[in-house]
Tab-separated table of C-alpha atoms in Angstrom:
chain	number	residue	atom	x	y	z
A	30	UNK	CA	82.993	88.817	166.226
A	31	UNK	CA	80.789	87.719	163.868
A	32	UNK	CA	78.092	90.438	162.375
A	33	UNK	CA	74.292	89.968	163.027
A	34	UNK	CA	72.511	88.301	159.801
A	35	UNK	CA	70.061	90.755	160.588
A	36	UNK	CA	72.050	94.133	160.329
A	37	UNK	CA	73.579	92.407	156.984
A	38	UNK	CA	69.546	92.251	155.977
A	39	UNK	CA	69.107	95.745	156.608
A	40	UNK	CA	71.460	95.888	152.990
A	41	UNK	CA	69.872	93.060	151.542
A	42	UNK	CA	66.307	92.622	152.744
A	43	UNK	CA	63.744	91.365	150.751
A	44	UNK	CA	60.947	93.507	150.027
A	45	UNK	CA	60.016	94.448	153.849
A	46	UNK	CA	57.585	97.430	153.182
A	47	UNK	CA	55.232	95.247	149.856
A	48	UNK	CA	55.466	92.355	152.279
A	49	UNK	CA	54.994	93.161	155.531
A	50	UNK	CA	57.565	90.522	156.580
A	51	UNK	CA	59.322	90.894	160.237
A	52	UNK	CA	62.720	90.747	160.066
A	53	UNK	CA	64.254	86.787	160.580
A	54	UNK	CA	65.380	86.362	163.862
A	55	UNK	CA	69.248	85.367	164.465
A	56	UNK	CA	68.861	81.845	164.055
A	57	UNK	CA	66.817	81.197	160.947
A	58	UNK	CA	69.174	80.145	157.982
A	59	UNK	CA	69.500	83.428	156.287
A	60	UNK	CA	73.314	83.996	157.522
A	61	UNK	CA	75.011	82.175	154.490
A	62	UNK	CA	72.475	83.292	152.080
A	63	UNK	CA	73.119	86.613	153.267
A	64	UNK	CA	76.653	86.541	153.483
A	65	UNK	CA	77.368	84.960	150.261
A	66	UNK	CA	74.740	87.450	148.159
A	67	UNK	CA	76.891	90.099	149.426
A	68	UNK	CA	79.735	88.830	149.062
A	69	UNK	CA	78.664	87.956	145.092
A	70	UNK	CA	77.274	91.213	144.204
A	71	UNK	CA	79.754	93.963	145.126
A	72	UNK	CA	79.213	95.725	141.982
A	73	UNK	CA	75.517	95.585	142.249
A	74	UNK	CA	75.693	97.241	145.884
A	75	UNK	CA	77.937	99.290	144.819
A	76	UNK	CA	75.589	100.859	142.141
A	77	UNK	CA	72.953	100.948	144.333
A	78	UNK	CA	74.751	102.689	146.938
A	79	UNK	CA	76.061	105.535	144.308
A	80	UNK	CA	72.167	105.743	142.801
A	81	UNK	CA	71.356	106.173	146.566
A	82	UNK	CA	73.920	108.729	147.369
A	83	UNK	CA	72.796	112.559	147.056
A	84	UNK	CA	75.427	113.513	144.434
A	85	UNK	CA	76.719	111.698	141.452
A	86	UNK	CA	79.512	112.772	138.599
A	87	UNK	CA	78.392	110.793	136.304
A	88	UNK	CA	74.798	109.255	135.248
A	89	UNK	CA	71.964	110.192	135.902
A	90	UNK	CA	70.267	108.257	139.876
A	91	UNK	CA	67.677	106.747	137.531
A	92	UNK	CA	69.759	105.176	135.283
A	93	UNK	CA	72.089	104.138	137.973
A	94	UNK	CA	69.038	102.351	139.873
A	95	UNK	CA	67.942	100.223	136.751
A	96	UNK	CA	71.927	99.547	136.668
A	97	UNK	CA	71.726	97.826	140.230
A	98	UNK	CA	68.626	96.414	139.197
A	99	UNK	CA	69.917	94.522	136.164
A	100	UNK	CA	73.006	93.322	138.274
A	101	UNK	CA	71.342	91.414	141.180
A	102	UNK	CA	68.979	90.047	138.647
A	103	UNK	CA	72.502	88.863	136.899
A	104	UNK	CA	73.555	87.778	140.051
A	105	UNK	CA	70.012	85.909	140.940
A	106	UNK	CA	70.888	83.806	137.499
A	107	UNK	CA	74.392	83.045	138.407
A	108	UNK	CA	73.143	82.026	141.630
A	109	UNK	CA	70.785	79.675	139.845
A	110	UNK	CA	72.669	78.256	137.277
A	111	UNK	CA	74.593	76.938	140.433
A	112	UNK	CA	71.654	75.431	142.395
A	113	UNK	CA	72.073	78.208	145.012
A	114	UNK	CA	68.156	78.734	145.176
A	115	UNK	CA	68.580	81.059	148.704
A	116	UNK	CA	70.924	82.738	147.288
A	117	UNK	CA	69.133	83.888	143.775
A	118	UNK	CA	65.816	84.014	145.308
A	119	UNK	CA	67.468	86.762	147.546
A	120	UNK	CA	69.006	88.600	144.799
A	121	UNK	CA	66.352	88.244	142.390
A	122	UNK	CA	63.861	89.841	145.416
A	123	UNK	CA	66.620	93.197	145.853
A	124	UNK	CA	66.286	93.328	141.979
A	125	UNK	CA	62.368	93.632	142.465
A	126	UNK	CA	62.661	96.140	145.515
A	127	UNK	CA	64.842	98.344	143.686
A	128	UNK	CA	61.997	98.141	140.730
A	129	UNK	CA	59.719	99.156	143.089
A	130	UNK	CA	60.929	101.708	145.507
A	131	UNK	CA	63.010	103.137	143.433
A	132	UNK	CA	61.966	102.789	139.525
A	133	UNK	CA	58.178	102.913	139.804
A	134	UNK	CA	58.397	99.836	138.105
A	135	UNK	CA	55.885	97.080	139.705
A	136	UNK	CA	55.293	95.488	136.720
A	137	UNK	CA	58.977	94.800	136.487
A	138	UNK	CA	58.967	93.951	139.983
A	139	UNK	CA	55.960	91.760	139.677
A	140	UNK	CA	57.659	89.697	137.116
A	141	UNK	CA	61.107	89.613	138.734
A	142	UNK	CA	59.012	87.960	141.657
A	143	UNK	CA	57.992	85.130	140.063
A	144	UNK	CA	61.509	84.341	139.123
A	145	UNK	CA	62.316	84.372	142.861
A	146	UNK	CA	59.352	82.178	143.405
A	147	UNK	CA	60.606	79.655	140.668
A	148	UNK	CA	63.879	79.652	142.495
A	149	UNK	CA	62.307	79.389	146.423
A	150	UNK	CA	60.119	76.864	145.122
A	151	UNK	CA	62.424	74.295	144.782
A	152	UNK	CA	64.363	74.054	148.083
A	153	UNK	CA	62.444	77.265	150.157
A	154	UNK	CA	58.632	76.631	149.729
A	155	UNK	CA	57.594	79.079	152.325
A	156	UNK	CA	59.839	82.148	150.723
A	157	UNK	CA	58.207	80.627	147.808
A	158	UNK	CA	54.212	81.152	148.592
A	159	UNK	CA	55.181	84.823	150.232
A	160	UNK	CA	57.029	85.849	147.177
A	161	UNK	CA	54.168	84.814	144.844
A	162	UNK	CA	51.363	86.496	146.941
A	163	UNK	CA	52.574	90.034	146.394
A	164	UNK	CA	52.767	89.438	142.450
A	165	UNK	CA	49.303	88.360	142.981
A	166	UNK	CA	48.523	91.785	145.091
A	167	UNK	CA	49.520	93.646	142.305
A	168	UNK	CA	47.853	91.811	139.426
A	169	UNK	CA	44.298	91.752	141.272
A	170	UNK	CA	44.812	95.889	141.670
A	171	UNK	CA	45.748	96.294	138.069
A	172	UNK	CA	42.782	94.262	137.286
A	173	UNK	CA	44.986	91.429	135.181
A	174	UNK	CA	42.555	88.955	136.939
A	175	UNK	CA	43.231	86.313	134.156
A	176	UNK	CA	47.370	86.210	135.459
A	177	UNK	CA	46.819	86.824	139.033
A	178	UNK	CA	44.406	83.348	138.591
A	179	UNK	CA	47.179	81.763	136.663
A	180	UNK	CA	49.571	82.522	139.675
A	181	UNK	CA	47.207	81.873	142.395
A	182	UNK	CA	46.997	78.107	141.011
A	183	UNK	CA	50.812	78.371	141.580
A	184	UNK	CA	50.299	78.803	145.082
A	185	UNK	CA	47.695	76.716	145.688
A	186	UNK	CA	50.072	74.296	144.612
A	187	UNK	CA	52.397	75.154	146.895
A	188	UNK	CA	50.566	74.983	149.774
A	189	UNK	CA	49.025	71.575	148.830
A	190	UNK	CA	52.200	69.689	147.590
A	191	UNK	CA	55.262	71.192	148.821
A	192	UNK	CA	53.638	72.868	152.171
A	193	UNK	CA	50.761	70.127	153.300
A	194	UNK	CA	48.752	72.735	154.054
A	195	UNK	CA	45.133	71.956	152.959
A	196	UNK	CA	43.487	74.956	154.202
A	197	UNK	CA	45.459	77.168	152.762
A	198	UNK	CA	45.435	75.442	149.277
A	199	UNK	CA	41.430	75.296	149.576
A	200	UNK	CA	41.472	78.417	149.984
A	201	UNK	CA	43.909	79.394	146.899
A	202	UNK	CA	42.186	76.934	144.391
A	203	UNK	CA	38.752	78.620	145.150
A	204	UNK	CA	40.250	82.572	144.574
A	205	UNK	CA	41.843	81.290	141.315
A	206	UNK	CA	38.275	79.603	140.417
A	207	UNK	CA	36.527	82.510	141.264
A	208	UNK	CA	38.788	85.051	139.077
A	209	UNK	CA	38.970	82.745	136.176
A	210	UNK	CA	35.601	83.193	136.283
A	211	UNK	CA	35.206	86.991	136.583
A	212	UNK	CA	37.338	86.808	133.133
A	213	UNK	CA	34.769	84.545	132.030
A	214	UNK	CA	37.248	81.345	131.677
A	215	UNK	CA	35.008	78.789	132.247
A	216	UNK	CA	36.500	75.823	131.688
A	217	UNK	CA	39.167	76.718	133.748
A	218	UNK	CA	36.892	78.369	136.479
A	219	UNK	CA	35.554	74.879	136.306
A	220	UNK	CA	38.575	72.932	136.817
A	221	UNK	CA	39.222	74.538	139.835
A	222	UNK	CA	36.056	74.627	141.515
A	223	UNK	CA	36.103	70.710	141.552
A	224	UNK	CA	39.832	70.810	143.010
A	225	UNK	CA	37.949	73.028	145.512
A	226	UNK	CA	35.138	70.226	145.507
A	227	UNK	CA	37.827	67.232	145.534
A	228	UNK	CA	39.542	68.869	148.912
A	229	UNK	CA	36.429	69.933	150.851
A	230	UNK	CA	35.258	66.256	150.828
A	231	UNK	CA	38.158	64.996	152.284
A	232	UNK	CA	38.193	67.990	155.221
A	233	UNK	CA	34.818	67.169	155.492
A	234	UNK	CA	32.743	69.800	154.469
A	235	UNK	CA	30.602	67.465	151.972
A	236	UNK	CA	27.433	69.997	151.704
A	237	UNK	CA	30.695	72.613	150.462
A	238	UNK	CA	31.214	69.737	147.993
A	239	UNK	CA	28.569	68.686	146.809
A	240	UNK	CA	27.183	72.210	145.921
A	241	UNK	CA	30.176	72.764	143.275
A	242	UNK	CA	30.099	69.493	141.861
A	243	UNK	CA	26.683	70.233	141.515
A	244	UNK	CA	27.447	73.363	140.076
A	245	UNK	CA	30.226	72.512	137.828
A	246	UNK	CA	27.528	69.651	136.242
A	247	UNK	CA	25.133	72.095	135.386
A	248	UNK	CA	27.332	74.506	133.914
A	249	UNK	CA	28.648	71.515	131.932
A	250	UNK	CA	25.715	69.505	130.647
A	251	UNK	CA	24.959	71.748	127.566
A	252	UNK	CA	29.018	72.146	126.861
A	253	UNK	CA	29.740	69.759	124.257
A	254	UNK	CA	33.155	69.020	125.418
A	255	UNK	CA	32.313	68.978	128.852
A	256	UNK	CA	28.977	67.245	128.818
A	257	UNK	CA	31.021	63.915	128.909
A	258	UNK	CA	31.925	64.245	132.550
A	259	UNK	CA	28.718	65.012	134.070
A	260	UNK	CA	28.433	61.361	135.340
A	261	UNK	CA	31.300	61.681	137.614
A	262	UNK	CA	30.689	64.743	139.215
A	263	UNK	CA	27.545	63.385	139.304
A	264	UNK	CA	28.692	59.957	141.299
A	265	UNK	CA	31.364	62.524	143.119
A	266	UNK	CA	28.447	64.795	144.437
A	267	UNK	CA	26.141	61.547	145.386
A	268	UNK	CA	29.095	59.758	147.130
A	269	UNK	CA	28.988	63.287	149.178
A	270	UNK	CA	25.413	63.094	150.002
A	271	UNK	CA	26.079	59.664	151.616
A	272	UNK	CA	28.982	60.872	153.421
A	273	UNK	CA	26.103	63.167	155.346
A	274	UNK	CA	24.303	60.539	156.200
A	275	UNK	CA	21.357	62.202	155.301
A	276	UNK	CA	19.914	59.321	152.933
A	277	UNK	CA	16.835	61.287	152.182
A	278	UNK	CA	18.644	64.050	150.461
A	279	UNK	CA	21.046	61.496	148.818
A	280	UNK	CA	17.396	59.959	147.224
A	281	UNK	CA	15.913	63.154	146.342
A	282	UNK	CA	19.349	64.293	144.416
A	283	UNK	CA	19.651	60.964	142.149
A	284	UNK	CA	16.081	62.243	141.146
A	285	UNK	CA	17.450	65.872	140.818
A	286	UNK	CA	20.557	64.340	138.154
A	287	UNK	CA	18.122	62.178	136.553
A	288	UNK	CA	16.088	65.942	136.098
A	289	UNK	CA	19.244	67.760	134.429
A	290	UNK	CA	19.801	65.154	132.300
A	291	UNK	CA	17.447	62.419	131.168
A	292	UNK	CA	20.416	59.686	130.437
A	293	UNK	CA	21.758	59.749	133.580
A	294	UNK	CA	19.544	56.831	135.082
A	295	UNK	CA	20.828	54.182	132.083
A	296	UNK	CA	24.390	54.782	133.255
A	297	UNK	CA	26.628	52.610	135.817
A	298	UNK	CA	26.504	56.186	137.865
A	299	UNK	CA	23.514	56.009	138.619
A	300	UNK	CA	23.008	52.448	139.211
A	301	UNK	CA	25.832	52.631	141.598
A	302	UNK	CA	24.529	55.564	143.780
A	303	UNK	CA	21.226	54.032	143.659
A	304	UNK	CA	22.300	50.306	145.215
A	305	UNK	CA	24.633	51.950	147.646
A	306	UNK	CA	21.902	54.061	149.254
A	307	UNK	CA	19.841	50.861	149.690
A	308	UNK	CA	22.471	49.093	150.908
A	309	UNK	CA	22.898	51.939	153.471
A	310	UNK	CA	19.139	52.023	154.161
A	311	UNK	CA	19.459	48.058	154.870
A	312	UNK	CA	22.030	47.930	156.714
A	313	UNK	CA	23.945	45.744	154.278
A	314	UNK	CA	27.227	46.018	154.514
A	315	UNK	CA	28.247	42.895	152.463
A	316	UNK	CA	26.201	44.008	149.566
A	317	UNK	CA	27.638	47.818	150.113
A	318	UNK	CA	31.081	45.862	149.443
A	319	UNK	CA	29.483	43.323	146.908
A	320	UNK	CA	27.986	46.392	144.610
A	321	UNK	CA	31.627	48.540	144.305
A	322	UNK	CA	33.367	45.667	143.599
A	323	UNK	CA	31.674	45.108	141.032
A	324	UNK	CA	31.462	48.699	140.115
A	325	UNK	CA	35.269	48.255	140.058
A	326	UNK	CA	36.396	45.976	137.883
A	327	UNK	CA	34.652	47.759	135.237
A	328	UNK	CA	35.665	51.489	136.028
A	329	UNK	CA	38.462	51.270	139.006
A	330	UNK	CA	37.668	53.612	141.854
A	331	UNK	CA	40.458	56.696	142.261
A	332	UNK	CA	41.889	57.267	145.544
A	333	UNK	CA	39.736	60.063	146.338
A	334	UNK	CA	36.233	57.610	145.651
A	335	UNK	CA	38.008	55.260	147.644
A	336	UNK	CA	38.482	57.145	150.451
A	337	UNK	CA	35.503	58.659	150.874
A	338	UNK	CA	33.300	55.442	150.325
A	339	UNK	CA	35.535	53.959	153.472
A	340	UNK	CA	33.868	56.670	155.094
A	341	UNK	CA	30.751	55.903	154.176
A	342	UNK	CA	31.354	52.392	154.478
A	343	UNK	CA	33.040	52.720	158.285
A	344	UNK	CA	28.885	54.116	159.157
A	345	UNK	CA	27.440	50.908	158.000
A	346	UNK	CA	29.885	48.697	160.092
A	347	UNK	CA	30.134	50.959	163.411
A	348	UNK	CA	33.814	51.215	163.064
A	349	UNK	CA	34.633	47.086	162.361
A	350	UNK	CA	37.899	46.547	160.130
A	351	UNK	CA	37.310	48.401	156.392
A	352	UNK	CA	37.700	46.595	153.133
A	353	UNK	CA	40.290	48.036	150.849
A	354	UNK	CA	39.113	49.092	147.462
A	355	UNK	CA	41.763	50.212	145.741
């Protein structure tokens, strides 16, 4: 009779008490990960077992623990070198329990964690995200805010590409904004609070939006290498306004921009925003279309501008068929 996956985890269990984890139930496909890590790293459980034990002839328990350590992490590369990403994620997550459970070692364990993400990532994107967020635990409480932000983008990622989880990756982007900027990186702070910006338009939450864009112009106009971008968050944040339907606050804000910086009204921004809210106020739909066509052949409209004027558009028609801009 075949053994339980789950009384095999009980030997080779990721980190249950850092992550809080339930055990898998019997029919997730742990079994031949399980089965196969064990089967790979005898000598690694049988140092850990010895380092475990009460008595030992020879070594001392510490050394004997950083000996098991090093051998699932061997394993955990072996494992990878052979595209067996359950498998060395596995391993490489013993290697990190052992670090910290056993050698007081989370920065060791930290690190060893992100080699189990790089490994999850690629065929297990769920293992992946839970992996990453306890490195993250323990950067934020050491106070490294600059590498828990750098890892946070990681899992932002995550949940945006490999996960379609939008909510989740909001969320993510906007912690890794908001610690970049505790460590005072702006620029990157920046960066992140328009990804923020970029994905709370398309969920909808345009006043969300338009406040960062907003904020990531100001903080940019006086940046020499920045400056140059103001216009499109600018034309991002107005597109926004329109999405509200509130056309009075859409006004009043090309008049705020033209405020923070006194070029703004010469540019093809502005004279964009400014047709498209008359067109709105008219009614017009064909000179709604007319006006970012034009726009378009000049400066092509991105997928996100695109979608989001459809919106926009789709109020002026009542729901008729949409013209494609892309």
């Amino acid at each position: 009779m075949a053994q339980d996956p789950r009384v095999l985890l009980q030997r080779v269990r990721p980190l249950q008490a850092m992550t809080c984890i339930p055990l898998p139930p019997r029919d997730v496909p742990y079994h031949h990960a399980l089965t196969m890590l064990s089967r790979a790293c005898p000598q690694a459980e049988k140092a850990l077992s010895g380092a475990s034990s009460g008595f030992s002839f020879f070594g001392g328990r510490t050394e004997k623990y950083e000996n098991a350590a090093d051998l699932y992490s061997q394993a955990a590369n072996a494992f990878r070198m052979q595209k067996q990403n359950k498998e060395a994620g596995l391993a490489f997550e013993k290697a990190a329990s052992i670090q910290t459970q056993n050698l007081n070692e989370p920065d060791d364990a930290a690190n060893t964690l992100q080699e189990a993400f790089k490994v999850y990532r690629k065929t297990d994107p769920e293992d992946a995200a839970r992996v990453l967020s306890t490195a993250i635990q323990h950067y934020v409480l050491k106070g490294n805010l600059r590498r828990a932000a750098t890892q946070q983008q990681h899992l932002a990622e995550v949940y945006e590409v490999e996960l379609g989880d939008q909510k989740q990756a909001l969320e993510a982007y906007e912690k890794a904004a908001e610690w970049f900027e505790s460590d005072n990186a702006e620029a990157l702070a920046n960066k992140y609070f328009l990804k923020v910006a970029d994905l709370s338009a398309l969920e909808g939450d345009y006043h969300k939006a338009i406040d960062l864009f907003e904020r990531v112009a100001r903080s940019s106009i006086n940046n020499r290498l920045m400056r140059y971008s103001v216009n499109e968050y600018f034309l991002k944040a107005g597109i926004c306004h329109m999405a509200t339907r509130d056309l009075v606050s859409a006004s009043r804000a090309l008049e705020v921009y033209s405020d923070i910086d006194n070029q703004f009204p010469t540019t093809r921004e502005y004279q964009l925003l400014s047709d498209l809210v008359q067109a709105i106020q008219e009614g017009n739909e064909k000179d709604f279309s007319d006006k970012l066509l034009q726009y378009d052949r000049l400066s092509r409209l991105d997928k996100w501008k695109t979608t989001l004027l459809l919106r926009v558009k789709d109020t002026i028609e009542g729901g008729e068929e949409e013209e494609d801009f892309s």
